mmCIF file of C-alpha atoms in Angstrom:
data_model
loop_
_atom_site.group_PDB
_atom_site.id
_atom_site.type_symbol
_atom_site.label_atom_id
_atom_site.label_comp_id
_atom_site.label_asym_id
_atom_site.label_seq_id
_atom_site.Cartn_x
_atom_site.Cartn_y
_atom_site.Cartn_z
ATOM 1 C CA MET C 45 122.075 87.212 85.363
ATOM 2 C CA GLN C 46 120.431 86.713 88.614
ATOM 3 C CA GLU C 47 121.323 83.001 89.862
ATOM 4 C CA PHE C 48 117.609 80.954 91.003
ATOM 5 C CA LYS C 49 117.971 78.166 93.669
ATOM 6 C CA PRO C 50 114.645 75.801 93.989
ATOM 7 C CA VAL C 51 112.700 76.391 97.115
ATOM 8 C CA LYS C 52 111.006 72.809 97.464
ATOM 9 C CA GLU C 53 112.067 69.633 95.373
ATOM 10 C CA GLY C 54 109.818 66.727 94.921
ATOM 11 C CA LYS C 55 110.539 63.113 92.954
ATOM 12 C CA VAL C 56 110.100 65.077 89.693
ATOM 13 C CA ARG C 57 109.649 68.736 90.113
ATOM 14 C CA GLU C 58 111.525 71.459 91.386
ATOM 15 C CA ILE C 59 109.970 74.870 92.381
ATOM 16 C CA TYR C 60 111.820 78.215 91.876
ATOM 17 C CA ASP C 61 110.356 81.548 94.524
ATOM 18 C CA ILE C 62 110.738 84.134 92.099
ATOM 19 C CA GLY C 63 108.854 86.876 93.992
ATOM 20 C CA GLU C 64 105.022 87.251 92.984
ATOM 21 C CA ASN C 65 104.712 83.377 90.813
ATOM 22 C CA LEU C 66 106.818 80.453 91.122
ATOM 23 C CA VAL C 67 108.403 79.132 88.416
ATOM 24 C CA ILE C 68 107.794 74.996 88.331
ATOM 25 C CA VAL C 69 110.022 73.094 86.381
ATOM 26 C CA ALA C 70 109.595 68.843 85.333
ATOM 27 C CA THR C 71 113.079 67.428 85.267
ATOM 28 C CA ASP C 72 113.659 64.703 83.227
ATOM 29 C CA ARG C 73 113.859 62.494 86.867
ATOM 30 C CA ILE C 74 111.742 59.477 86.896
ATOM 31 C CA SER C 75 110.528 58.237 89.821
ATOM 32 C CA CYS C 76 108.503 54.394 90.635
ATOM 33 C CA PHE C 77 106.943 52.947 93.783
ATOM 34 C CA ASP C 78 107.648 56.290 94.876
ATOM 35 C CA VAL C 79 111.619 55.778 94.590
ATOM 36 C CA ILE C 80 113.689 57.867 92.263
ATOM 37 C CA LEU C 81 115.674 55.909 90.307
ATOM 38 C CA ASN C 82 119.072 55.895 89.179
ATOM 39 C CA ASN C 83 118.569 57.471 85.239
ATOM 40 C CA LYS C 84 116.875 60.069 83.823
ATOM 41 C CA ILE C 85 114.907 60.099 81.244
ATOM 42 C CA GLU C 86 115.575 63.004 78.191
ATOM 43 C CA LYS C 87 112.735 65.196 76.586
ATOM 44 C CA LYS C 88 110.199 63.038 79.996
ATOM 45 C CA GLY C 89 109.709 66.601 81.629
ATOM 46 C CA THR C 90 109.292 68.565 78.294
ATOM 47 C CA VAL C 91 106.540 66.350 77.980
ATOM 48 C CA LEU C 92 104.967 66.739 81.396
ATOM 49 C CA THR C 93 104.933 70.041 81.147
ATOM 50 C CA GLN C 94 103.998 70.633 77.622
ATOM 51 C CA LEU C 95 100.649 68.263 77.834
ATOM 52 C CA SER C 96 100.113 69.603 81.656
ATOM 53 C CA LYS C 97 100.013 72.848 79.537
ATOM 54 C CA PHE C 98 97.294 71.243 77.338
ATOM 55 C CA TRP C 99 95.283 70.354 79.286
ATOM 56 C CA PHE C 100 95.290 73.280 81.735
ATOM 57 C CA GLU C 101 93.825 75.395 78.732
ATOM 58 C CA MET C 102 90.961 73.155 77.943
ATOM 59 C CA THR C 103 89.772 72.966 81.912
ATOM 60 C CA LYS C 104 89.607 76.523 82.113
ATOM 61 C CA ASP C 105 86.178 76.522 81.566
ATOM 62 C CA ILE C 106 85.667 74.010 84.597
ATOM 63 C CA LEU C 107 88.161 76.139 87.199
ATOM 64 C CA PRO C 108 91.271 78.185 86.683
ATOM 65 C CA ASN C 109 94.417 77.067 87.429
ATOM 66 C CA HIS C 110 97.559 78.419 88.247
ATOM 67 C CA MET C 111 99.039 78.528 85.188
ATOM 68 C CA ILE C 112 100.144 81.771 84.077
ATOM 69 C CA SER C 113 100.303 82.169 79.937
ATOM 70 C CA VAL C 114 103.216 84.468 79.338
ATOM 71 C CA ASP C 115 106.242 84.698 75.998
ATOM 72 C CA VAL C 116 109.368 82.679 77.020
ATOM 73 C CA ASN C 117 111.218 86.165 76.783
ATOM 74 C CA ASP C 118 108.979 87.330 79.975
ATOM 75 C CA MET C 119 110.913 84.588 81.701
ATOM 76 C CA PRO C 120 113.483 85.141 83.661
ATOM 77 C CA GLU C 121 116.302 84.749 82.019
ATOM 78 C CA PHE C 122 118.236 81.804 83.892
ATOM 79 C CA PHE C 123 114.675 80.184 82.682
ATOM 80 C CA ARG C 124 115.330 80.933 79.417
ATOM 81 C CA LYS C 125 119.106 78.273 79.322
ATOM 82 C CA GLU C 126 118.958 75.429 77.597
ATOM 83 C CA GLU C 127 118.486 73.235 80.130
ATOM 84 C CA PHE C 128 115.347 74.980 81.082
ATOM 85 C CA ASP C 129 113.855 75.029 77.463
ATOM 86 C CA GLY C 130 110.174 73.488 76.933
ATOM 87 C CA ASN C 131 110.000 72.045 80.134
ATOM 88 C CA SER C 132 109.611 74.879 82.491
ATOM 89 C CA MET C 133 105.713 76.786 83.507
ATOM 90 C CA LEU C 134 105.351 80.679 85.115
ATOM 91 C CA CYS C 135 102.825 79.650 88.195
ATOM 92 C CA ARG C 136 100.399 81.679 90.455
ATOM 93 C CA LYS C 137 101.506 81.144 94.398
ATOM 94 C CA LEU C 138 99.164 78.866 96.095
ATOM 95 C CA LYS C 139 98.253 77.196 99.452
ATOM 96 C CA ILE C 140 98.159 73.766 98.174
ATOM 97 C CA PHE C 141 95.205 71.116 99.510
ATOM 98 C CA PRO C 142 97.111 68.416 101.501
ATOM 99 C CA VAL C 143 95.513 65.758 99.482
ATOM 100 C CA GLU C 144 96.111 64.198 95.968
ATOM 101 C CA CYS C 145 92.346 63.684 94.692
ATOM 102 C CA ILE C 146 92.640 60.622 92.907
ATOM 103 C CA VAL C 147 90.090 59.398 90.243
ATOM 104 C CA ARG C 148 89.044 56.179 89.207
ATOM 105 C CA GLY C 149 87.197 54.818 85.833
ATOM 106 C CA TYR C 150 88.704 51.713 85.885
ATOM 107 C CA ILE C 151 89.784 49.048 87.789
ATOM 108 C CA THR C 152 93.493 48.525 88.222
ATOM 109 C CA GLY C 153 96.234 48.391 90.124
ATOM 110 C CA SER C 154 96.124 48.769 93.849
ATOM 111 C CA GLY C 155 92.316 48.964 93.524
ATOM 112 C CA TRP C 156 92.293 45.788 91.785
ATOM 113 C CA ALA C 157 94.007 44.104 94.486
ATOM 114 C CA SER C 158 92.062 46.399 97.147
ATOM 115 C CA TYR C 159 88.673 44.920 95.418
ATOM 116 C CA LYS C 160 89.983 41.078 95.033
ATOM 117 C CA GLU C 161 90.488 41.283 98.909
ATOM 118 C CA ASN C 162 86.745 42.607 99.969
ATOM 119 C CA GLY C 163 85.089 43.758 97.351
ATOM 120 C CA THR C 164 85.812 47.958 97.872
ATOM 121 C CA VAL C 165 88.074 50.533 96.543
ATOM 122 C CA CYS C 166 89.296 53.027 99.762
ATOM 123 C CA GLY C 167 85.896 51.676 101.381
ATOM 124 C CA ILE C 168 83.686 51.995 98.590
ATOM 125 C CA ARG C 169 81.599 49.562 97.731
ATOM 126 C CA LEU C 170 81.532 47.189 93.576
ATOM 127 C CA PRO C 171 79.764 45.358 91.699
ATOM 128 C CA GLU C 172 80.679 41.475 92.148
ATOM 129 C CA GLY C 173 82.205 39.876 89.196
ATOM 130 C CA LEU C 174 84.633 42.695 87.807
ATOM 131 C CA LYS C 175 87.705 41.882 85.692
ATOM 132 C CA GLU C 176 90.421 43.357 85.840
ATOM 133 C CA SER C 177 90.905 46.286 83.666
ATOM 134 C CA ASP C 178 86.509 47.011 83.872
ATOM 135 C CA LYS C 179 85.008 49.794 83.298
ATOM 136 C CA LEU C 180 83.920 51.308 86.712
ATOM 137 C CA PRO C 181 79.331 51.650 86.231
ATOM 138 C CA GLN C 182 80.883 55.505 86.971
ATOM 139 C CA PRO C 183 83.963 57.134 88.083
ATOM 140 C CA ILE C 184 84.975 56.727 91.803
ATOM 141 C CA TYR C 185 86.675 59.224 93.364
ATOM 142 C CA THR C 186 89.243 57.883 95.861
ATOM 143 C CA PRO C 187 91.627 60.739 98.117
ATOM 144 C CA SER C 188 94.846 59.945 99.463
ATOM 145 C CA THR C 189 97.182 61.559 101.381
ATOM 146 C CA LYS C 190 100.651 62.945 100.621
ATOM 147 C CA ALA C 191 103.667 61.689 101.738
ATOM 148 C CA GLU C 192 107.375 63.058 101.593
ATOM 149 C CA ILE C 193 109.868 62.106 99.364
ATOM 150 C CA GLY C 194 110.633 58.306 100.431
ATOM 151 C CA GLU C 195 107.626 57.367 102.396
ATOM 152 C CA HIS C 196 104.056 56.631 100.786
ATOM 153 C CA ASP C 197 100.973 58.101 99.683
ATOM 154 C CA GLU C 198 97.807 56.613 102.144
ATOM 155 C CA ASN C 199 94.425 55.480 100.407
ATOM 156 C CA ILE C 200 91.478 57.309 102.958
ATOM 157 C CA SER C 201 87.879 57.528 102.346
ATOM 158 C CA PHE C 202 86.080 60.236 101.369
ATOM 159 C CA GLU C 203 84.894 61.004 105.158
ATOM 160 C CA GLN C 204 88.439 60.768 106.199
ATOM 161 C CA SER C 205 89.676 62.867 103.992
ATOM 162 C CA VAL C 206 87.111 65.338 105.527
ATOM 163 C CA GLU C 207 88.364 64.551 108.793
ATOM 164 C CA TYR C 208 92.115 65.449 107.367
ATOM 165 C CA LEU C 209 91.146 68.900 105.715
ATOM 166 C CA GLU C 210 88.875 69.603 108.728
ATOM 167 C CA ALA C 211 92.106 69.178 110.932
ATOM 168 C CA ARG C 212 93.840 71.580 108.708
ATOM 169 C CA PHE C 213 90.578 74.237 107.572
ATOM 170 C CA PRO C 214 88.774 74.218 110.550
ATOM 171 C CA GLY C 215 85.321 74.469 109.786
ATOM 172 C CA LYS C 216 86.094 74.234 105.956
ATOM 173 C CA GLY C 217 86.760 70.461 106.317
ATOM 174 C CA ARG C 218 83.453 69.401 104.323
ATOM 175 C CA GLU C 219 83.089 71.659 102.060
ATOM 176 C CA TYR C 220 86.637 71.713 100.651
ATOM 177 C CA ALA C 221 86.311 67.512 100.468
ATOM 178 C CA GLU C 222 83.058 68.004 98.456
ATOM 179 C CA LYS C 223 84.600 70.974 95.774
ATOM 180 C CA LEU C 224 87.465 68.372 95.672
ATOM 181 C CA ARG C 225 85.707 65.642 94.390
ATOM 182 C CA ASP C 226 83.419 67.337 92.688
ATOM 183 C CA TYR C 227 86.066 68.998 90.780
ATOM 184 C CA THR C 228 87.892 66.075 90.173
ATOM 185 C CA LEU C 229 85.135 63.931 88.611
ATOM 186 C CA MET C 230 84.324 67.141 86.431
ATOM 187 C CA LEU C 231 87.339 67.330 85.207
ATOM 188 C CA TYR C 232 88.103 63.223 84.221
ATOM 189 C CA LYS C 233 85.077 63.195 82.906
ATOM 190 C CA LYS C 234 85.561 65.814 80.071
ATOM 191 C CA CYS C 235 89.208 64.670 79.927
ATOM 192 C CA ALA C 236 88.083 61.219 79.522
ATOM 193 C CA GLU C 237 85.761 61.496 76.858
ATOM 194 C CA TYR C 238 88.313 63.195 74.955
ATOM 195 C CA ALA C 239 90.882 61.112 75.353
ATOM 196 C CA LEU C 240 89.099 58.369 74.037
ATOM 197 C CA ALA C 241 87.922 59.856 70.640
ATOM 198 C CA ARG C 242 91.866 59.909 70.756
ATOM 199 C CA GLY C 243 92.359 56.482 70.709
ATOM 200 C CA ILE C 244 93.257 56.437 74.534
ATOM 201 C CA ILE C 245 91.404 55.904 78.049
ATOM 202 C CA ILE C 246 92.674 57.361 80.714
ATOM 203 C CA ALA C 247 92.446 54.427 83.233
ATOM 204 C CA ASP C 248 92.642 56.581 86.440
ATOM 205 C CA THR C 249 94.448 59.752 87.012
ATOM 206 C CA LYS C 250 95.136 62.722 89.654
ATOM 207 C CA PHE C 251 95.179 66.163 90.373
ATOM 208 C CA GLU C 252 95.939 68.606 92.683
ATOM 209 C CA PHE C 253 94.644 71.616 94.095
ATOM 210 C CA GLY C 254 95.218 74.561 95.769
ATOM 211 C CA LEU C 255 93.566 78.271 97.446
ATOM 212 C CA ASP C 256 94.760 81.333 95.604
ATOM 213 C CA GLU C 257 94.898 84.633 97.839
ATOM 214 C CA GLU C 258 90.593 85.169 97.744
ATOM 215 C CA GLY C 259 90.402 81.457 98.883
ATOM 216 C CA ASN C 260 89.460 80.211 95.274
ATOM 217 C CA ILE C 261 89.867 76.665 94.175
ATOM 218 C CA VAL C 262 92.541 76.229 92.040
ATOM 219 C CA LEU C 263 94.183 73.276 89.840
ATOM 220 C CA ALA C 264 97.821 73.170 90.333
ATOM 221 C CA ASP C 265 100.742 71.180 89.453
ATOM 222 C CA GLU C 266 100.516 68.430 86.340
ATOM 223 C CA MET C 267 97.732 67.786 85.049
ATOM 224 C CA LEU C 268 96.519 64.079 83.116
ATOM 225 C CA THR C 269 100.423 63.100 82.415
ATOM 226 C CA PRO C 270 101.932 59.693 81.713
ATOM 227 C CA ASP C 271 103.114 60.513 85.450
ATOM 228 C CA SER C 272 100.079 60.700 87.330
ATOM 229 C CA SER C 273 97.992 59.070 85.071
ATOM 230 C CA ARG C 274 97.526 55.544 83.255
ATOM 231 C CA PHE C 275 96.588 55.795 79.538
ATOM 232 C CA TRP C 276 96.040 52.790 77.706
ATOM 233 C CA PRO C 277 95.076 52.357 73.891
ATOM 234 C CA VAL C 278 91.497 52.371 73.006
ATOM 235 C CA GLU C 279 92.776 50.007 70.276
ATOM 236 C CA GLY C 280 93.033 46.101 72.123
ATOM 237 C CA TYR C 281 91.704 47.069 75.398
ATOM 238 C CA GLU C 282 90.374 43.743 76.594
ATOM 239 C CA PRO C 283 89.213 43.732 80.297
ATOM 240 C CA GLY C 284 90.911 40.513 82.453
ATOM 241 C CA HIS C 285 94.338 41.071 82.553
ATOM 242 C CA GLY C 286 96.460 44.370 82.660
ATOM 243 C CA GLN C 287 96.919 46.309 79.483
ATOM 244 C CA PRO C 288 99.474 48.095 77.555
ATOM 245 C CA SER C 289 99.785 51.473 78.228
ATOM 246 C CA PHE C 290 101.787 54.848 77.881
ATOM 247 C CA ASP C 291 103.162 55.684 81.139
ATOM 248 C CA LYS C 292 105.837 54.965 83.439
ATOM 249 C CA GLN C 293 103.309 51.371 83.716
ATOM 250 C CA PHE C 294 106.353 49.648 81.220
ATOM 251 C CA ALA C 295 109.043 50.836 83.472
ATOM 252 C CA ARG C 296 107.140 49.003 86.788
ATOM 253 C CA ASP C 297 106.694 46.129 85.406
ATOM 254 C CA TRP C 298 110.615 45.645 84.936
ATOM 255 C CA LEU C 299 111.717 47.561 88.110
ATOM 256 C CA LYS C 300 108.780 44.852 89.998
ATOM 257 C CA ALA C 301 110.492 41.771 86.836
ATOM 258 C CA ASN C 302 113.932 42.641 87.784
ATOM 259 C CA PRO C 303 113.993 43.017 91.852
ATOM 260 C CA ASP C 304 117.678 43.187 91.584
ATOM 261 C CA ASN C 305 117.640 46.338 89.580
ATOM 262 C CA ASN C 306 119.392 48.651 91.947
ATOM 263 C CA TRP C 307 116.669 51.150 90.942
ATOM 264 C CA THR C 308 118.156 51.892 87.123
ATOM 265 C CA LEU C 309 116.824 50.609 84.327
ATOM 266 C CA PRO C 310 118.375 49.382 81.048
ATOM 267 C CA GLN C 311 118.958 51.868 78.128
ATOM 268 C CA ASP C 312 116.848 49.787 76.203
ATOM 269 C CA VAL C 313 113.654 50.391 78.725
ATOM 270 C CA LEU C 314 114.529 54.350 79.439
ATOM 271 C CA GLU C 315 114.526 54.095 75.233
ATOM 272 C CA LYS C 316 111.133 51.930 75.372
ATOM 273 C CA THR C 317 109.760 54.098 78.111
ATOM 274 C CA ILE C 318 110.255 57.697 76.292
ATOM 275 C CA GLY C 319 109.258 56.438 73.404
ATOM 276 C CA LYS C 320 105.592 55.434 74.895
ATOM 277 C CA TYR C 321 105.394 58.903 76.659
ATOM 278 C CA LEU C 322 106.038 60.746 73.417
ATOM 279 C CA GLN C 323 102.816 58.280 71.641
ATOM 280 C CA GLY C 324 100.937 59.091 73.928
ATOM 281 C CA TYR C 325 101.872 63.420 73.771
ATOM 282 C CA GLU C 326 101.159 63.480 69.952
ATOM 283 C CA LEU C 327 97.758 60.858 70.325
ATOM 284 C CA LEU C 328 96.725 63.174 72.974
ATOM 285 C CA THR C 329 97.456 66.980 71.107
ATOM 286 C CA GLY C 330 97.526 65.784 68.048
ATOM 287 C CA LYS C 331 100.794 66.989 67.104
ATOM 288 C CA PRO C 332 104.450 65.918 67.781
ATOM 289 C CA LEU C 333 106.688 66.908 70.967
ATOM 290 C CA GLU C 334 108.388 70.005 69.668
#
């Protein structure tokens, strides 16, 4: 059996080059504040992969994605081993854009901190009098740079994203920036409306895009997972404070409350975190994780 080694490792994902295509594996690692924690969370990688596949299928009418739908038996034998079961995805090769495409439908997190300071988020002035967790009049697009492991992403304005892309794609910076913004907002609006009907508020999320061999923009990486999004329950939603969530915010909150954590979560926090991931998955897809 041919052995493979990842050609690239992120905080959570590993990418394997199998020739014409890639296999992307979502591991059970968890990162918070751009640090990979010492723990692994069982089934987390499977939740990320299966939920991404669910959204990719739902949104392929907006734009294509990098996922190649295949029977598991069509995968190389190496990826049919138990450790890859359910958490690997066959994908096309793309040239990835060097920006995180973030959309915010509600004000929370770093956006709330910025708003309290000067009334803006990434250079966008918002109405006065907003409370924490308020729904915004319209979703806003707030891109960021993509940092290497151990470094922090940097929020940038839309105009800065134009300059950032122009430096890498001369003559195409504004065109690509506008298309990434428009696709991000279209994807968010469709999926947020669906999720709301299923009992989940998607407060914010981030997307990644790339270019295929023909130069078409394609949706890539993961999509609307508990790692890349804030999922709040509709039931009990109340602006004016932070909200309970179906994502890794629970783990982040524990780490902030326990500064001597050594980047290690206790067992009960691990169990509650995966419980939230699984609950969110079931609400969104309408079925338990297989």
